[in-house]
């Protein structure tokens, strides 16, 4: 007989670890699968502090945050398997899914009632952001450089230009500078920095110039990167003629954002929200395929690991609800939609039977803003909102029930 | 000299300006609460940071272990500390929280490991 589980968690990063611990605590037979040799996802390479302030009420580094969860996995006795790559999810019926995976022991199939998909995100590459030129050594994504430096102890370069001022790019700017490399510039397409204020501060610490409204367009070199062409862009992000200049550097670091990793899900027909890049989900993080849940950066790109862990736990709770009721019970679903100045949000369908946290990002930085949900007459005021920071707003069950069919979320001036 | 800072104590991110003359703060403006004011003054007079890096590991499953200072240290001491860290090599196994260095450069901090490294 084939092995069977209540829940298979795909991905051993913070979302998957939190999901697996919670699922096991809720009494579900759980198996956690991860493709890396070690658990933790990208956390073991994120050696800087700033993790877990909400979840553990203290500031930890990435490896420490992972360590706490890995200890919990062992404490509650979750079965897990590393070096295991999930090849396919086969959806036979609502309560029968087959997971096909390969591991050093060969290819194996197991049955499960539910899946919590927590496979994280991938980084955008140079070609996705329109950089042309020579295909030479010395072009890395931020995460690749981070793995090299902080897991394997290898310096990827000496004179570095970083594309993108999101948190990952800024944190890598600091790592390079600390290790004695020269970070020659951070180039940001938008007119404002992409990362959290505490990370933007890094640039001042190390006197690293930040070029806002600029774009890297070309890389030149023989065997390795030698120079990098930068142009200024206007408010429509169009290149301004004759504004170009070259920077000498041996390394180009691409930190142009993350995209939820949803390939396996798309194959079984999970519907994707074009604005988050992740699946469309209900309030228990169930996708449009019954019994398939999603959490963490595979759902939407988060700014704090605490939210990722929270989503993992919610998905585990969803799996339990699903198994007990042979489906997520709800009389009706109310659609939550992004309106004016809301770039993305999740979850997308609310039942009004329980309180829900809405995760959202605004489209542009705004001061003196109101977040409004007109259909349910809810309003919140914020002195400032930035796209870099994810909003997390609690909607109470009785508030949700006030809506007929849909609720819109908008960010408007006060 | 006038320093401009974006406060990071809370998400409001007030733009705070600190005026310094002969190493003394003469004016602070732009903050909306006393926590921000204190932070900005410290940030100019005595900025401190937690430092993190990796150090070499012998006989480990991984060639490095990540480390951090247990307390923030003065910013200007960071390059010196990084040089110290670059020179050390420790033996696997290493455990989270294990002290790698006691009181380096008399900075009144410890260097501790932030991940486990098993030995091969
Ligand atoms: S000054 Fe006060 S209110 Fe303003 S950002 Fe700093 S902590 Fe927040």
mmCIF file with all atom_site columns, C-alpha atoms in Angstrom, chain A residues 8 14 18 48-49 91 126 163 247 306 328 331 348:
data_model
loop_
_atom_site.group_PDB
_atom_site.id
_atom_site.type_symbol
_atom_site.label_atom_id
_atom_site.label_alt_id
_atom_site.label_comp_id
_atom_site.label_asym_id
_atom_site.label_entity_id
_atom_site.label_seq_id
_atom_site.pdbx_PDB_ins_code
_atom_site.Cartn_x
_atom_site.Cartn_y
_atom_site.Cartn_z
_atom_site.occupancy
_atom_site.B_iso_or_equiv
_atom_site.pdbx_formal_charge
_atom_site.auth_seq_id
_atom_site.auth_comp_id
_atom_site.auth_asym_id
_atom_site.auth_atom_id
_atom_site.pdbx_PDB_model_num
ATOM 1  C CA . UNK A 1 8   ? 2.003   17.207 2.632   1.00 0.00 ? 8   UNK A CA 1
ATOM 2  C CA . UNK A 1 14  ? 9.568   29.617 7.215   1.00 0.00 ? 14  UNK A CA 1
ATOM 3  C CA . UNK A 1 18  ? 5.342   26.879 10.497  1.00 0.00 ? 18  UNK A CA 1
ATOM 4  C CA . UNK A 1 48  ? 21.529  39.728 9.201   1.00 0.00 ? 48  UNK A CA 1
ATOM 5  C CA . UNK A 1 49  ? 19.252  40.538 12.137  1.00 0.00 ? 49  UNK A CA 1
ATOM 6  C CA . UNK A 1 91  ? -5.286  15.876 -8.285  1.00 0.00 ? 91  UNK A CA 1
ATOM 7  C CA . UNK A 1 126 ? 18.718  40.163 -15.882 1.00 0.00 ? 126 UNK A CA 1
ATOM 8  C CA . UNK A 1 163 ? 20.234  46.801 -9.598  1.00 0.00 ? 163 UNK A CA 1
ATOM 9  C CA . UNK A 1 247 ? 30.280  52.604 -14.332 1.00 0.00 ? 247 UNK A CA 1
ATOM 10 C CA . UNK A 1 306 ? 6.607   36.823 10.757  1.00 0.00 ? 306 UNK A CA 1
ATOM 11 C CA . UNK A 1 328 ? -14.060 24.325 3.284   1.00 0.00 ? 328 UNK A CA 1
ATOM 12 C CA . UNK A 1 331 ? -22.566 29.459 2.421   1.00 0.00 ? 331 UNK A CA 1
ATOM 13 C CA . UNK A 1 348 ? -9.410  37.151 -2.365  1.00 0.00 ? 348 UNK A CA 1
#
